[in-house]
Short mmCIF file of C-alpha atoms in Angstrom, two decimals:
data_model
loop_
_atom_site.label_atom_id
_atom_site.label_comp_id
_atom_site.label_asym_id
_atom_site.label_seq_id
_atom_site.Cartn_x
_atom_site.Cartn_y
_atom_site.Cartn_z
CA MET X 28 26.77 -35.82 -59.47
CA SER X 29 23.84 -36.75 -57.25
CA THR X 30 21.67 -39.54 -58.63
CA ARG X 31 18.69 -38.29 -56.64
CA PRO X 32 18.29 -34.58 -57.22
CA ASN X 33 16.24 -32.23 -55.16
CA MET X 34 13.42 -30.86 -57.30
CA VAL X 35 11.81 -27.42 -57.53
CA LEU X 36 8.90 -27.48 -59.95
CA VAL X 37 7.44 -24.04 -60.62
CA MET X 38 4.12 -23.80 -62.45
CA SER X 39 2.17 -20.67 -63.27
CA ASP X 40 -1.39 -20.51 -64.57
CA ASP X 41 -2.17 -19.37 -68.14
CA HIS X 42 1.36 -18.17 -68.91
CA ALA X 43 1.71 -18.22 -72.69
CA ALA X 44 5.07 -19.35 -74.03
CA HIS X 45 5.11 -16.30 -76.30
CA ALA X 46 5.20 -14.09 -73.19
CA ILE X 47 8.64 -15.46 -72.26
CA GLY X 48 11.87 -13.98 -73.54
CA ALA X 49 13.45 -17.35 -74.26
CA TYR X 50 10.57 -18.08 -76.63
CA GLY X 51 11.05 -14.82 -78.52
CA SER X 52 8.47 -12.64 -76.78
CA VAL X 53 7.95 -9.23 -78.40
CA VAL X 54 5.86 -7.89 -75.51
CA ASN X 55 7.96 -8.53 -72.38
CA THR X 56 11.19 -9.87 -70.93
CA THR X 57 11.61 -12.68 -68.40
CA PRO X 58 15.31 -12.77 -67.53
CA ARG X 59 15.09 -15.21 -64.63
CA ILE X 60 12.93 -17.79 -66.43
CA ASP X 61 15.27 -17.38 -69.40
CA GLU X 62 18.17 -18.18 -67.06
CA ILE X 63 16.83 -21.69 -66.58
CA ALA X 64 16.75 -22.15 -70.35
CA GLU X 65 20.30 -20.82 -70.70
CA LEU X 66 21.56 -23.23 -68.06
CA GLY X 67 19.50 -26.16 -69.27
CA TRP X 68 16.92 -26.96 -71.93
CA ARG X 69 14.07 -25.11 -73.61
CA PHE X 70 11.27 -27.23 -75.06
CA GLU X 71 10.00 -25.82 -78.32
CA ASN X 72 7.05 -28.18 -78.78
CA CYS X 73 5.55 -28.93 -75.40
CA PHE X 74 1.76 -29.23 -75.54
CA ALA X 75 -1.17 -29.64 -73.17
CA ALA X 76 -3.34 -32.69 -73.75
CA ASN X 77 -6.36 -30.70 -72.50
CA ALA X 78 -5.77 -26.94 -72.34
CA LEU X 79 -7.75 -26.23 -69.20
CA CYS X 80 -6.46 -25.61 -65.68
CA SER X 81 -7.77 -28.53 -63.60
CA PRO X 82 -7.41 -31.22 -66.29
CA SER X 83 -3.85 -30.15 -67.12
CA ARG X 84 -2.85 -30.19 -63.46
CA ALA X 85 -4.30 -33.68 -63.08
CA SER X 86 -2.41 -34.92 -66.14
CA ILE X 87 0.86 -33.48 -64.86
CA LEU X 88 0.41 -35.03 -61.42
CA THR X 89 -0.82 -38.48 -62.51
CA GLY X 90 0.92 -38.89 -65.87
CA THR X 91 -2.39 -39.80 -67.49
CA HIS X 92 -4.90 -38.32 -69.92
CA SER X 93 -8.15 -36.80 -68.69
CA HIS X 94 -10.29 -39.85 -69.50
CA VAL X 95 -8.05 -41.94 -67.22
CA ASN X 96 -7.59 -39.60 -64.23
CA GLY X 97 -11.23 -38.44 -64.34
CA VAL X 98 -10.55 -34.70 -64.35
CA THR X 99 -12.14 -33.77 -67.66
CA THR X 100 -13.60 -30.34 -66.82
CA LEU X 101 -13.28 -27.62 -64.20
CA ALA X 102 -16.22 -29.19 -62.36
CA THR X 103 -14.83 -32.75 -62.07
CA PRO X 104 -12.63 -32.84 -58.94
CA ILE X 105 -9.74 -35.26 -58.71
CA ASP X 106 -9.78 -38.52 -56.81
CA SER X 107 -6.57 -37.58 -55.02
CA GLY X 108 -5.97 -41.14 -53.84
CA GLN X 109 -4.82 -42.23 -57.29
CA PRO X 110 -1.11 -42.82 -57.93
CA THR X 111 1.00 -39.80 -58.93
CA PHE X 112 4.65 -39.02 -59.50
CA ILE X 113 4.58 -37.53 -55.99
CA THR X 114 3.42 -40.80 -54.39
CA GLN X 115 6.16 -42.62 -56.32
CA LEU X 116 8.82 -40.16 -55.15
CA ARG X 117 7.62 -40.35 -51.57
CA GLU X 118 7.70 -44.14 -51.56
CA ALA X 119 11.30 -43.87 -52.76
CA GLY X 120 12.27 -41.67 -49.81
CA TYR X 121 11.65 -38.13 -51.06
CA ARG X 122 10.13 -35.47 -48.82
CA THR X 123 7.33 -33.82 -50.81
CA ALA X 124 5.29 -30.62 -50.64
CA ILE X 125 2.92 -28.49 -52.69
CA ILE X 126 2.44 -24.78 -52.02
CA GLY X 127 0.00 -22.63 -53.98
CA LYS X 128 -2.61 -23.44 -56.56
CA TRP X 129 -4.16 -26.91 -56.46
CA HIS X 130 -7.49 -26.26 -58.23
CA MET X 131 -8.65 -29.85 -58.41
CA GLY X 132 -11.29 -29.72 -55.70
CA ASP X 133 -11.13 -29.72 -51.92
CA GLY X 134 -12.59 -31.74 -49.10
CA GLU X 135 -12.40 -35.45 -48.34
CA GLY X 136 -11.01 -37.40 -51.28
CA HIS X 137 -10.02 -34.25 -53.16
CA ASP X 138 -7.49 -32.52 -50.91
CA PRO X 139 -3.83 -33.20 -51.80
CA GLN X 140 -2.61 -36.67 -50.85
CA GLY X 141 0.86 -38.18 -50.96
CA PHE X 142 2.52 -34.98 -49.76
CA ASP X 143 4.40 -34.58 -46.51
CA HIS X 144 3.26 -30.97 -46.49
CA TRP X 145 0.61 -29.06 -48.38
CA GLU X 146 -0.90 -25.60 -48.21
CA VAL X 147 -3.04 -24.62 -51.16
CA LEU X 148 -5.32 -21.90 -52.46
CA ILE X 149 -9.06 -22.46 -52.42
CA ASP X 150 -10.32 -22.93 -56.00
CA GLN X 151 -8.84 -20.10 -58.14
CA GLY X 152 -7.47 -18.31 -55.09
CA GLU X 153 -6.90 -14.61 -54.48
CA TYR X 154 -4.06 -12.37 -55.63
CA HIS X 155 -4.11 -10.27 -52.46
CA ASP X 156 -4.32 -11.68 -48.92
CA PRO X 157 -4.98 -15.21 -50.18
CA ARG X 158 -6.74 -17.88 -48.19
CA LEU X 159 -4.67 -21.04 -47.83
CA LEU X 160 -5.96 -24.47 -46.84
CA SER X 161 -3.81 -27.06 -45.08
CA PRO X 162 -4.46 -30.03 -42.76
CA SER X 163 -4.51 -27.45 -39.96
CA GLY X 164 -7.42 -25.60 -41.52
CA LEU X 165 -7.96 -22.40 -43.47
CA ARG X 166 -5.99 -19.21 -42.88
CA THR X 167 -5.62 -15.85 -44.60
CA VAL X 168 -2.06 -14.71 -45.26
CA PRO X 169 -1.49 -10.97 -45.75
CA GLY X 170 0.40 -9.98 -48.87
CA TYR X 171 0.64 -10.77 -52.57
CA ALA X 172 0.03 -14.39 -53.54
CA THR X 173 3.07 -14.83 -55.81
CA ASP X 174 5.43 -13.62 -53.07
CA ILE X 175 3.66 -15.63 -50.36
CA ILE X 176 3.76 -18.90 -52.31
CA THR X 177 7.47 -18.49 -52.96
CA GLU X 178 8.22 -17.63 -49.33
CA LEU X 179 6.24 -20.58 -47.96
CA ALA X 180 7.97 -23.00 -50.34
CA ILE X 181 11.39 -21.78 -49.22
CA ASP X 182 10.34 -21.95 -45.57
CA TRP X 183 9.28 -25.57 -45.94
CA VAL X 184 12.59 -26.64 -47.45
CA GLU X 185 14.52 -24.67 -44.83
CA SER X 186 12.62 -26.57 -42.12
CA LEU X 187 13.81 -29.98 -43.32
CA GLU X 188 16.48 -31.94 -41.51
CA GLY X 189 18.65 -34.76 -42.78
CA ASP X 190 19.98 -35.62 -46.22
CA ALA X 191 16.96 -37.28 -47.86
CA PRO X 192 16.05 -35.59 -51.17
CA TRP X 193 13.01 -33.36 -51.45
CA CYS X 194 10.58 -32.18 -54.10
CA VAL X 195 8.52 -29.00 -53.78
CA LEU X 196 5.79 -27.87 -56.17
CA VAL X 197 5.61 -24.06 -56.29
CA TYR X 198 2.27 -23.48 -58.02
CA HIS X 199 1.30 -19.88 -58.71
CA LYS X 200 -2.09 -18.35 -59.32
CA ALA X 201 -0.60 -15.74 -61.63
CA PRO X 202 -1.13 -14.76 -64.38
CA HIS X 203 -4.70 -16.10 -64.27
CA ARG X 204 -7.69 -13.83 -64.78
CA PRO X 205 -8.54 -11.20 -63.36
CA TRP X 206 -4.85 -10.21 -63.63
CA GLU X 207 -4.24 -8.17 -60.48
CA PRO X 208 -0.59 -7.02 -60.42
CA ASP X 209 1.44 -5.96 -57.43
CA GLU X 210 2.42 -2.33 -57.02
CA LYS X 211 6.00 -2.93 -58.11
CA HIS X 212 5.00 -3.85 -61.66
CA ARG X 213 1.70 -2.04 -62.09
CA GLY X 214 1.65 0.16 -65.20
CA ARG X 215 5.01 -1.08 -66.46
CA PHE X 216 3.75 -2.39 -69.82
CA THR X 217 2.21 0.11 -72.25
CA ASP X 218 1.83 0.66 -76.02
CA LEU X 219 2.23 -3.00 -76.84
CA PRO X 220 2.27 -4.36 -80.40
CA VAL X 221 -0.96 -5.93 -81.61
CA PRO X 222 -0.74 -9.51 -82.94
CA ALA X 223 -0.91 -9.87 -86.71
CA THR X 224 -4.05 -12.03 -86.43
CA PHE X 225 -5.89 -9.69 -84.03
CA ASP X 226 -8.49 -8.83 -86.69
CA ASP X 227 -9.03 -12.44 -87.80
CA ASP X 228 -12.40 -12.73 -89.56
CA TYR X 229 -12.48 -16.55 -89.07
CA ARG X 230 -12.94 -17.08 -92.81
CA SER X 231 -12.81 -20.80 -93.64
CA ARG X 232 -13.08 -21.69 -89.95
CA SER X 233 -15.85 -23.81 -88.45
CA ALA X 234 -18.97 -22.50 -86.77
CA SER X 235 -17.68 -24.32 -83.67
CA VAL X 236 -14.74 -21.92 -83.42
CA ARG X 237 -16.85 -18.89 -84.26
CA ARG X 238 -19.18 -19.63 -81.31
CA ALA X 239 -16.34 -19.46 -78.76
CA ALA X 240 -16.95 -16.49 -76.44
CA MET X 241 -13.35 -15.40 -75.93
CA ARG X 242 -13.15 -12.25 -78.00
CA ILE X 243 -11.32 -9.36 -76.41
CA ALA X 244 -13.64 -6.93 -78.17
CA GLU X 245 -16.76 -8.52 -76.72
CA GLN X 246 -16.10 -10.69 -73.67
CA LEU X 247 -13.57 -8.78 -71.55
CA THR X 248 -15.30 -7.12 -68.61
CA ILE X 249 -14.85 -4.02 -66.49
CA GLU X 250 -13.51 -6.30 -63.74
CA ASP X 251 -10.85 -7.53 -66.17
CA VAL X 252 -9.59 -4.10 -67.27
CA LYS X 253 -10.33 -2.26 -63.97
CA ARG X 254 -11.75 0.84 -65.68
CA THR X 255 -14.40 1.97 -68.14
CA PRO X 256 -13.38 2.42 -71.79
CA PRO X 257 -13.34 6.05 -73.01
CA GLU X 258 -16.46 7.28 -74.74
CA GLY X 259 -16.55 7.72 -78.50
CA LEU X 260 -14.47 4.70 -79.48
CA ASP X 261 -15.69 2.65 -82.43
CA TYR X 262 -15.64 -1.17 -82.31
CA GLU X 263 -12.07 -1.54 -83.58
CA GLU X 264 -10.71 1.26 -81.39
CA ARG X 265 -12.42 -0.17 -78.32
CA ALA X 266 -10.98 -3.61 -79.06
CA ILE X 267 -7.45 -2.18 -79.17
CA TRP X 268 -8.03 -0.21 -75.96
CA LEU X 269 -9.24 -3.38 -74.18
CA TYR X 270 -6.27 -5.35 -75.50
CA GLN X 271 -3.80 -2.80 -74.15
CA ARG X 272 -5.41 -2.75 -70.68
CA TYR X 273 -5.62 -6.55 -70.54
CA MET X 274 -2.00 -7.02 -71.55
CA GLU X 275 -0.78 -4.29 -69.20
CA ASP X 276 -2.00 -6.24 -66.18
CA TYR X 277 -1.33 -9.73 -67.55
CA LEU X 278 2.33 -8.96 -68.20
CA ALA X 279 2.73 -7.24 -64.84
CA CYS X 280 1.56 -10.46 -63.18
CA VAL X 281 4.08 -12.40 -65.28
CA ALA X 282 6.83 -10.05 -64.11
CA SER X 283 6.09 -10.99 -60.50
CA VAL X 284 6.35 -14.66 -61.38
CA ASP X 285 9.69 -14.03 -63.06
CA ASP X 286 10.89 -12.29 -59.89
CA SER X 287 9.78 -15.35 -57.92
CA VAL X 288 11.78 -17.66 -60.18
CA GLY X 289 14.80 -15.44 -59.65
CA ARG X 290 14.38 -15.60 -55.92
CA LEU X 291 14.32 -19.40 -56.04
CA ILE X 292 17.44 -19.51 -58.22
CA ASP X 293 19.31 -17.14 -55.91
CA TRP X 294 18.18 -19.08 -52.83
CA LEU X 295 19.37 -22.38 -54.31
CA ARG X 296 22.72 -20.82 -55.16
CA GLY X 297 22.98 -19.43 -51.65
CA ARG X 298 22.52 -22.96 -50.30
CA GLY X 299 25.14 -24.27 -52.72
CA GLU X 300 22.52 -26.58 -54.24
CA PHE X 301 21.65 -25.05 -57.60
CA ASP X 302 23.83 -27.40 -59.67
CA ASP X 303 22.39 -30.48 -57.97
CA THR X 304 18.75 -29.40 -58.17
CA LEU X 305 16.34 -30.17 -60.97
CA LEU X 306 14.60 -26.83 -61.54
CA MET X 307 11.64 -26.70 -63.90
CA TYR X 308 9.37 -23.88 -65.02
CA THR X 309 6.12 -24.43 -66.89
CA SER X 310 2.49 -23.33 -67.10
CA ASP X 311 -0.63 -25.47 -67.03
CA GLN X 312 -1.32 -24.54 -70.67
CA GLY X 313 -0.85 -21.67 -73.08
CA PHE X 314 -3.02 -18.60 -73.52
CA PHE X 315 -4.27 -16.32 -76.27
CA LEU X 316 -2.75 -12.85 -76.04
CA GLY X 317 -4.92 -11.24 -78.70
CA GLU X 318 -4.18 -13.77 -81.44
CA HIS X 319 -7.33 -14.27 -83.52
CA GLY X 320 -8.85 -11.55 -81.35
CA TRP X 321 -9.04 -13.93 -78.39
CA PHE X 322 -8.03 -14.27 -74.75
CA ASP X 323 -8.28 -17.50 -72.68
CA LYS X 324 -7.31 -20.99 -73.91
CA ARG X 325 -9.33 -24.25 -74.47
CA LEU X 326 -9.06 -24.42 -78.25
CA MET X 327 -6.44 -26.53 -80.01
CA PHE X 328 -4.85 -23.52 -81.68
CA GLU X 329 -1.12 -23.13 -81.10
CA GLU X 330 -1.18 -20.25 -78.60
CA SER X 331 -3.48 -22.23 -76.30
CA LEU X 332 -2.02 -25.67 -76.93
CA ARG X 333 1.66 -24.78 -76.47
CA MET X 334 3.10 -24.83 -72.95
CA PRO X 335 6.35 -23.20 -71.88
CA LEU X 336 8.82 -25.66 -70.43
CA VAL X 337 12.38 -24.92 -69.37
CA LEU X 338 14.42 -27.31 -67.26
CA SER X 339 17.89 -27.28 -65.72
CA TRP X 340 20.05 -29.62 -63.65
CA PRO X 341 23.62 -28.45 -64.30
CA ALA X 342 25.24 -31.47 -62.72
CA ALA X 343 23.43 -33.91 -64.98
CA ILE X 344 22.31 -32.36 -68.26
CA PRO X 345 24.02 -29.98 -70.71
CA ALA X 346 23.22 -26.27 -70.93
CA GLY X 347 21.84 -24.13 -73.71
CA ARG X 348 20.00 -26.86 -75.56
CA VAL X 349 16.65 -26.80 -77.39
CA HIS X 350 14.35 -29.83 -77.56
CA ASP X 351 12.24 -29.62 -80.71
CA GLY X 352 10.44 -32.96 -80.52
CA ILE X 353 6.83 -33.31 -79.44
CA VAL X 354 6.24 -33.69 -75.69
CA THR X 355 3.10 -33.20 -73.61
CA ASN X 356 2.17 -32.54 -70.00
CA VAL X 357 1.24 -36.23 -69.70
CA ASP X 358 4.96 -37.00 -70.19
CA PHE X 359 6.12 -34.97 -67.19
CA ALA X 360 5.47 -37.60 -64.50
CA GLN X 361 7.53 -40.38 -66.07
CA THR X 362 10.31 -37.96 -67.01
CA LEU X 363 10.66 -36.61 -63.48
CA LEU X 364 10.66 -40.11 -62.06
CA ASP X 365 13.40 -41.13 -64.49
CA ALA X 366 15.45 -38.12 -63.42
CA ALA X 367 15.12 -39.31 -59.80
CA ARG X 368 15.75 -42.95 -60.76
CA VAL X 369 12.38 -43.92 -59.38
CA ALA X 370 10.11 -46.49 -61.02
CA HIS X 371 7.07 -45.33 -62.97
CA HIS X 372 3.64 -46.44 -61.89
CA PRO X 373 2.35 -48.91 -64.53
CA ARG X 374 -0.82 -46.84 -64.97
CA MET X 375 1.12 -43.87 -66.31
CA GLN X 376 0.85 -42.94 -69.97
CA GLY X 377 2.95 -40.80 -72.24
CA ARG X 378 6.63 -40.91 -73.05
CA SER X 379 9.57 -40.09 -70.81
CA PHE X 380 11.84 -37.56 -72.49
CA TRP X 381 14.63 -37.90 -69.91
CA GLY X 382 16.69 -39.97 -72.32
CA ASP X 383 16.51 -37.13 -74.84
CA LEU X 384 18.24 -34.83 -72.35
CA THR X 385 20.94 -37.22 -71.22
CA GLY X 386 21.47 -39.12 -74.47
CA VAL X 387 21.08 -42.40 -72.58
CA ASP X 388 18.58 -44.85 -74.06
CA PRO X 389 16.09 -42.28 -75.41
CA GLU X 390 12.65 -43.60 -76.28
CA PRO X 391 11.51 -43.39 -79.91
CA PRO X 392 10.29 -39.86 -80.68
CA ALA X 393 6.57 -39.14 -80.69
CA GLU X 394 5.09 -38.96 -84.18
CA GLY X 395 2.20 -36.87 -82.93
CA MET X 396 0.18 -35.89 -79.87
CA TYR X 397 -3.46 -36.44 -78.88
CA TYR X 398 -5.62 -33.63 -77.53
CA ARG X 399 -9.14 -33.69 -76.10
CA TYR X 400 -11.17 -30.83 -74.67
CA TRP X 401 -14.29 -32.01 -72.85
CA GLU X 402 -15.96 -28.93 -71.29
CA HIS X 403 -18.33 -28.29 -74.18
CA ASP X 404 -20.30 -25.04 -74.50
CA ASP X 405 -19.80 -23.91 -70.91
CA PRO X 406 -21.79 -20.75 -70.06
CA HIS X 407 -18.75 -18.45 -69.90
CA HIS X 408 -16.62 -19.34 -72.92
CA ARG X 409 -18.76 -21.66 -75.05
CA ALA X 410 -15.76 -23.51 -76.42
CA PRO X 411 -16.70 -26.67 -78.37
CA ALA X 412 -15.89 -30.20 -77.28
CA HIS X 413 -13.25 -31.53 -79.63
CA TYR X 414 -10.30 -33.84 -80.02
CA GLY X 415 -7.39 -33.69 -82.38
CA TYR X 416 -4.01 -34.90 -83.50
CA ARG X 417 -0.92 -32.76 -84.08
CA THR X 418 2.26 -33.78 -85.86
CA ASP X 419 5.31 -31.65 -86.58
CA ARG X 420 3.53 -30.20 -89.64
CA TYR X 421 -0.22 -30.84 -89.49
CA LYS X 422 -3.09 -30.49 -87.06
CA LEU X 423 -6.41 -32.28 -87.49
CA ILE X 424 -9.33 -31.33 -85.22
CA TYR X 425 -12.75 -32.97 -84.86
CA TYR X 426 -15.37 -30.78 -83.15
CA TYR X 427 -17.91 -33.32 -81.95
CA ASN X 428 -19.83 -30.59 -80.08
CA ASP X 429 -21.39 -32.72 -77.35
CA GLY X 430 -20.96 -32.26 -73.60
CA LEU X 431 -21.84 -35.91 -72.90
CA GLY X 432 -23.62 -34.83 -69.72
CA LEU X 433 -20.34 -33.97 -67.97
CA PRO X 434 -20.38 -31.51 -65.06
CA GLY X 435 -19.46 -28.05 -66.32
CA ALA X 436 -20.49 -28.76 -69.91
CA GLY X 437 -23.55 -27.24 -71.57
CA PRO X 438 -26.55 -29.31 -72.72
CA ARG X 439 -26.70 -28.12 -76.33
CA VAL X 440 -25.37 -30.36 -79.09
CA TYR X 441 -24.24 -28.97 -82.45
CA ASP X 442 -23.29 -30.50 -85.76
CA PRO X 443 -19.82 -32.05 -85.84
CA GLU X 444 -17.16 -30.27 -87.90
CA TRP X 445 -13.56 -30.76 -89.02
CA GLU X 446 -10.59 -28.44 -89.27
CA LEU X 447 -7.14 -29.16 -90.68
CA TYR X 448 -4.14 -26.83 -90.62
CA ASP X 449 -0.86 -27.03 -92.51
CA LEU X 450 1.47 -25.46 -89.93
CA GLU X 451 4.36 -25.22 -92.38
CA ARG X 452 2.43 -23.15 -94.94
CA ASP X 453 0.06 -21.53 -92.46
CA PRO X 454 1.74 -21.14 -89.05
CA ASP X 455 -0.90 -18.62 -87.92
CA GLU X 456 -3.71 -21.15 -88.54
CA LEU X 457 -5.82 -18.87 -90.71
CA ARG X 458 -6.77 -21.34 -93.43
CA ASN X 459 -8.78 -24.45 -92.67
CA VAL X 460 -7.94 -26.94 -95.43
CA ALA X 461 -9.99 -29.88 -94.14
CA HIS X 462 -12.18 -29.92 -97.24
CA GLU X 463 -9.62 -28.98 -99.88
CA PRO X 464 -8.89 -31.77 -102.40
CA GLU X 465 -5.16 -31.07 -102.23
CA TYR X 466 -5.17 -32.27 -98.61
CA ALA X 467 -7.48 -35.28 -98.95
CA ASP X 468 -4.70 -37.85 -98.58
CA VAL X 469 -3.13 -35.96 -95.67
CA ARG X 470 -6.48 -35.83 -93.90
CA ASP X 471 -7.03 -39.56 -94.38
CA GLU X 472 -3.61 -40.36 -92.94
CA LEU X 473 -4.07 -38.05 -89.94
CA ASP X 474 -7.58 -39.36 -89.30
CA ALA X 475 -6.27 -42.92 -89.16
CA ALA X 476 -3.27 -41.98 -87.01
CA MET X 477 -5.53 -40.18 -84.54
CA TRP X 478 -7.90 -43.16 -84.39
CA ARG X 479 -5.02 -45.52 -83.63
CA LEU X 480 -3.47 -43.26 -81.00
CA GLN X 481 -6.83 -42.68 -79.36
CA ALA X 482 -7.36 -46.44 -79.14
CA SER X 483 -3.87 -47.05 -77.73
CA LEU X 484 -4.60 -44.53 -74.97
CA GLY X 485 -7.90 -46.17 -74.11
CA ASP X 486 -10.09 -43.26 -75.20
CA VAL X 487 -13.23 -43.72 -77.27
CA PRO X 488 -14.20 -41.74 -80.39
CA HIS X 489 -17.45 -39.84 -80.28
CA SER X 490 -20.35 -41.76 -81.80
CA SER X 491 -20.72 -39.14 -84.54
CA GLN X 492 -17.26 -39.74 -85.97
CA PRO X 493 -17.14 -42.15 -88.92
CA MET X 494 -14.46 -44.80 -88.89
CA PRO X 495 -11.48 -43.43 -90.85
CA ARG X 496 -11.40 -44.65 -94.44
CA LEU X 497 -7.90 -46.12 -94.13
CA ILE X 498 -8.91 -48.05 -91.00
CA ALA X 499 -12.08 -49.39 -92.62
CA GLU X 500 -10.17 -50.50 -95.72
CA HIS X 501 -7.22 -51.96 -93.82
CA PRO X 502 -8.51 -53.04 -90.38
CA ALA X 503 -5.38 -55.04 -89.57
CA ALA X 504 -3.31 -51.85 -89.86
CA SER X 505 -5.36 -50.24 -87.10
CA LEU X 506 -3.80 -52.47 -84.46
#
């Protein structure tokens, strides 16, 4: 077994875990992504610490939360000179590359650093004939982005000489909005089942959630669905029609990504290197596929919060396993470094889960995870600024509703609100129990746990949040 594996890290954009066969999808199949899970591990409870493209990418790269790496919104570009798992790998002798979606700014100080090779899309990038930026400048590459990104990643590895290990990030645009499929998969997905919560009336939910402009019935555009709805449809009928058109293209884009994963698997096998390669597939966050009537992400509801993560390295970790503990995208950097036997940077946060996979010196399991969404009331989606704490059973959310003057956030400030969900009794998150007497003790305990975790991570509560009762009464216990 090699102690320094080659690494192929594949990340898509907005790919919901529940649109993957290995996670029980009822709308599509993904046989090649599933193959990684069959030959390695599937993570049941992997979550984004900030379910938004640029912040999630920054957390994955740096192993830090948004308030540490500085990428809090879509309009806060990364300082790409900060330490990352890539800089650590490179210092340890790895050859490193990123091909595809960067989406953390461009120009001096924001272009990728620490890579031996990089060629990335500009901003969101294009599905067809994408423009790619590299140190040599900007070029347009004819073809479909998912295929091009895969081909360029393979070409880079094939160009390498010598035995030093390598790590390539294969970062897709798909299946991000506006969901433009290739011809091979166009029209493949029709008559799809509608989620049970599609007609959610948001009863018991906060005004903060109700303000979010992510409703399929109201916010999908002609550009999104590529045609005009038929005349004569009532509100409910039109909503279903829009859902079907949206999902038709979204899932077709996913199918191309699955093909890409298959091509990488077959290529590694053809090189005789599959067993000695750490191969990972994930997405930068989850996505709503009609649940609660929504599309997009941002909110701390399960469909948005949950990330797919499957990982294989046949020579080092067992096959066919499921990890059901809590992990986050902040944990990725330290975990990958442990797999490569490379030291973490002391700035990194989170918890390495490599010991969970190997059974060697696993770290204590996480009792809960911390989430914070900063891009308050942006003009397109109007999602509220909030932070929260999720355990294996409960989820507490504080909507502080203040953009704090951050780029990309709106100027309006709304009243703060709380939500609490019992995921065991209410897995669809339809009943906010934050103000129900039966859950008063649970809420107090979660409020205190969130306060302590927030402090340990170096984040600061919003000024509107009262000190938790259990912290105020027992200040020594807050340390």
